[in-house]
Every structure is written in structure tokens, then in C-alpha cells.
Coordinates of C-alpha atoms and ligand atoms in Angstrom, one line a residue:
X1353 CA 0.0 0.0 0.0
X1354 CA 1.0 3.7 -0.9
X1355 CA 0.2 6.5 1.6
X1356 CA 0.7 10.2 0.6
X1357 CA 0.5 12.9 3.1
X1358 CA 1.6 17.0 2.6
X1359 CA 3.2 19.6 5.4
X1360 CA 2.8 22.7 4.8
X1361 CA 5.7 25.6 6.1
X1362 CA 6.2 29.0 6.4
X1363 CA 9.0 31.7 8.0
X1364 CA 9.3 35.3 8.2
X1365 CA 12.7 36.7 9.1
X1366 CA 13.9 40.6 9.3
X1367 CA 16.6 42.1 6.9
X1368 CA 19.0 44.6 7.8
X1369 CA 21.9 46.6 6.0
X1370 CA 24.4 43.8 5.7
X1371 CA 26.8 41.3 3.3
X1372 CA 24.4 38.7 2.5
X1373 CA 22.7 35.5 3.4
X1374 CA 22.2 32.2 2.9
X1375 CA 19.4 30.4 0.8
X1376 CA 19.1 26.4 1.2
X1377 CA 23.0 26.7 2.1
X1378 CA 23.6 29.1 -1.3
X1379 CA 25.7 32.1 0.0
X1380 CA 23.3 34.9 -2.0
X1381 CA 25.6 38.3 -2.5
X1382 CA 23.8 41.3 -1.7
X1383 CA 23.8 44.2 0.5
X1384 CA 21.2 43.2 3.4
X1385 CA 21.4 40.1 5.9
X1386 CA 18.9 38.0 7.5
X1387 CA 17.7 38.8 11.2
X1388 CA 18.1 35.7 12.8
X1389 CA 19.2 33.3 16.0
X1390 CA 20.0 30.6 14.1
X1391 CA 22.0 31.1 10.6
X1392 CA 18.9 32.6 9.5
X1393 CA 18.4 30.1 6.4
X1394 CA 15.1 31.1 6.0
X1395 CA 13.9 28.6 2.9
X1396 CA 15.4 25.5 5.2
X1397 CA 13.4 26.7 7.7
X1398 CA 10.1 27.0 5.7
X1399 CA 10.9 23.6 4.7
X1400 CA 12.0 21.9 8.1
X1401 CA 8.3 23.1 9.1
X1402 CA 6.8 21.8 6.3
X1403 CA 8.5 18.2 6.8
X1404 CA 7.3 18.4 10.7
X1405 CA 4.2 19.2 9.6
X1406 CA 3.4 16.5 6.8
X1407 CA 4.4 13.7 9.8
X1408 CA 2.2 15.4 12.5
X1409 CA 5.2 17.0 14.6
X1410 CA 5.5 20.2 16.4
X1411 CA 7.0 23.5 14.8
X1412 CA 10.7 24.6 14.6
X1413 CA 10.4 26.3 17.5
X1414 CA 9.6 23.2 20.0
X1415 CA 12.5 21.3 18.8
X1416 CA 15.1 24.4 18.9
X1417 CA 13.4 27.3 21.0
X1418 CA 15.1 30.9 20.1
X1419 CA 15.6 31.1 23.6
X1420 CA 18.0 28.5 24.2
X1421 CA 21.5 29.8 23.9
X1422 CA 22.9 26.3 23.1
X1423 CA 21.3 27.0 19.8
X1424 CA 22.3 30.5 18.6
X1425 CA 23.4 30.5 15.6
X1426 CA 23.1 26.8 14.9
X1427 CA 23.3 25.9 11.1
X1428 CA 19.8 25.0 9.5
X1429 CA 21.1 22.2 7.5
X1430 CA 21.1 20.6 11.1
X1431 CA 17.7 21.9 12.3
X1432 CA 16.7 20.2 8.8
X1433 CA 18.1 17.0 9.4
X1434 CA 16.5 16.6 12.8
X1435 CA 13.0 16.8 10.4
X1436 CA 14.5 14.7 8.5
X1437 CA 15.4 11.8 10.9
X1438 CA 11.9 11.8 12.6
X1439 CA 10.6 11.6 8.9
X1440 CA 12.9 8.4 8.1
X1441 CA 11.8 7.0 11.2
X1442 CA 8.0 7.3 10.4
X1443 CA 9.1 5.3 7.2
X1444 CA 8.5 8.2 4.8
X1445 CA 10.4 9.8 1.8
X1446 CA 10.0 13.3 0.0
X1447 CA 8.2 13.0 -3.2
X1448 CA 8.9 16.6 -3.9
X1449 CA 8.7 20.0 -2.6
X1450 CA 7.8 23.4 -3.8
X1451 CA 8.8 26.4 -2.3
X1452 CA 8.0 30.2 -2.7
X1453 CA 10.7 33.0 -1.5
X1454 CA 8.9 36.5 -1.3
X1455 CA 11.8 39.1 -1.6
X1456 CA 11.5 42.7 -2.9
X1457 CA 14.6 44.3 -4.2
X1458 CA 17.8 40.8 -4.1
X1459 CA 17.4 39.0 -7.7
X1460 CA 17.3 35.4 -6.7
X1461 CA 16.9 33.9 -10.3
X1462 CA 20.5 33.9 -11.1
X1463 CA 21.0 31.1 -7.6
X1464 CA 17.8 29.2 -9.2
X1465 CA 20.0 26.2 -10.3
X1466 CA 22.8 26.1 -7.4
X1467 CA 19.7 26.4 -4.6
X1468 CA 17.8 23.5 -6.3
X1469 CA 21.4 21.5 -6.8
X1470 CA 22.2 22.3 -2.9
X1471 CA 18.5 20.9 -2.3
X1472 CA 19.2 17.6 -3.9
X1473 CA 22.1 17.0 -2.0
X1474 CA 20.4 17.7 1.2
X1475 CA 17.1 15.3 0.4
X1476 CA 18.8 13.1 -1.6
X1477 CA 16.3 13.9 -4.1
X1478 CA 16.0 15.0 -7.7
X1479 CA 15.9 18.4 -9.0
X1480 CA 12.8 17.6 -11.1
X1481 CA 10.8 17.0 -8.0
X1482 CA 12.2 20.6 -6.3
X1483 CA 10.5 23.5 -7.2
X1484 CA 11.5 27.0 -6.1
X1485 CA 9.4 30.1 -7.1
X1486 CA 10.8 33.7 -6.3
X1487 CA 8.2 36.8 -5.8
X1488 CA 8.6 40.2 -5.2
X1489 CA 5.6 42.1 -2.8
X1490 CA 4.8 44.7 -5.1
X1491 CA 6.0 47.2 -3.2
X1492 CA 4.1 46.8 -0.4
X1493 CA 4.5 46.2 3.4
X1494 CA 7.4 45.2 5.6
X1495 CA 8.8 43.0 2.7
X1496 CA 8.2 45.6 -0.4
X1497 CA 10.0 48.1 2.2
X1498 CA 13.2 45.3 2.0
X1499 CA 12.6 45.2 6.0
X1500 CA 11.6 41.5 5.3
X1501 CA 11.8 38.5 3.2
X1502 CA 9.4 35.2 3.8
X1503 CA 8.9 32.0 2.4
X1504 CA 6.7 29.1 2.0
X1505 CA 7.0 25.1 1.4
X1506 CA 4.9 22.7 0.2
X1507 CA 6.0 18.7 0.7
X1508 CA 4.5 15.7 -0.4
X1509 CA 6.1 12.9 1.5
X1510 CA 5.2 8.7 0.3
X1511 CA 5.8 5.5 2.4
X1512 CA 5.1 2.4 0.6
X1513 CA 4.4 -0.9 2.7
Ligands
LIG2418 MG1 13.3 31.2 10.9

């Protein structure tokens, strides 16, 4: 028997004056940072959340609360693979994931390729079953005013008895 299930994710982080950030472990060049207490990877966040969420788990935030100094600055590609192990151990796999970066003013089409490469290597997964979408906000709000950037995920997970 097959069984499907989806997780839904999403993050909001602050930007500030700065030399850049990183995007599912892509270094993206530009003048503003991300606000963060972690590494502030805020697309491997989106995602953890959606991979806790597809298997029934608690949010981000219960496994590595912001308050807990033993996790400042902690890399997301860890935070990931703790999602990650609970998944394997519920006997699921990703079937593939689509993800949405809202960002106003930073061109994120020229990382496209190297973000969806760094993806497959990090889920063991193909690039034809990772989908990354970039939006601006129109000019509106925190994240049209480049005060924010946010992002969304969408997984589909399979376990086959
Ligand atoms: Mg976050």
C-alpha cells in the first residue's frame, strides 16, 4: 500500500543593512542580511516546518526554542536533518517540494540552479521534484520596504508498505 501525506511551512525573518545570506545553504551576494538566532536560512526553515508538519510534529520552534543559547546560531542544514530523521523514522520519503521566496529588491533567479542542486544534496532527491518560485511584494508592506523576506513550502512525503 502507498500513503501520501503534505506539510505545509512557512518563515518570516527581518533584513538589515548587511553582506548577505544564505538560501538552502547558497551564499546569496547582496547588501542586506537576515535577522536571525540561528543562521537565518530562512527557505530550510520553511521547509523543516513543512516536513514536521506533513508527519504530525510540532514546529521549529519546539525542537530548537530561540531562547535556548545552546542553539544560537546553529546551522539550519542541522535543524533540517533533525525533520528529516523523525521523517525516516515514520518510514516516509520526500516526493517533492515546492517552495515560494517573497523578496522585494535581491534577484534570486541567477542562484535558481545552485539552490535546487544544494536541495538535492540535502534530500537526496531530484531536481525535477524541487520547485523554487521567487516573488517580489509589489511594493508593499514590511517585505516591499526590503525590511523583510518570507517563504513558504509545500512537501508531499510517500511511504510504501
Ligand atoms: Mg526562521
Amino acid at each position: 500500500m502507498i500513503s501520501y501525506k503534505t506539510g505545509f511551512g512557512f518563515d518570516i525573518h527581518r533584513l538589515e543593512k548587511g553582506n548577505g545570506f544564505y538560501l538552502a545553504h547558497i551564499k546569496i551576494n547582496c547588501n542586506y542580511s537576515i535577522v536571525a538566532h540561528s543562521d537565518g536560512d530562512i527557505l530550510l526553515h520553511a521547509l523543516t516546518d513543512s516536513i514536521l508538519s506533513s508527519i504530525g510534529e510540532n514546529d521549529i520552534g519546539y525542537f530548537f526554542p530561540d531562547s535556548d543559547e545552546k542553539t544560537k546560531n546553529i546551522s539550519s542544514v542541522d535543524i533540517l536533518n533533525k525533520a528529516l530523521e523523525l521523517l525516516n523514522n515514520k518510514g516516509y520519503k520526500i516526493e517533492n517540494i515546492a517552495i515560494i521566496i517573497v523578496l522585494e529588491k535581491v534577484k534570486l533567479t541567477p542562484y535558481r540552479e545552485q539552490m535546487k542542486e544544494s536541495l538535492s544534496k540535502l534530500l537526496n532527491l531530484s531536481v525535477d521534484n524541487i520547485s523554487l518560485h521567487f516573488k517580489t511584494n509589489e511594493g508593499l508592506d514590511s517585505i516591499g520596504e526590503n525590511k523583510a523576506i518570507s517563504a513558504y513550502s509545500n512537501v508531499c512525503i510517500i511511504k510504501e508498505d
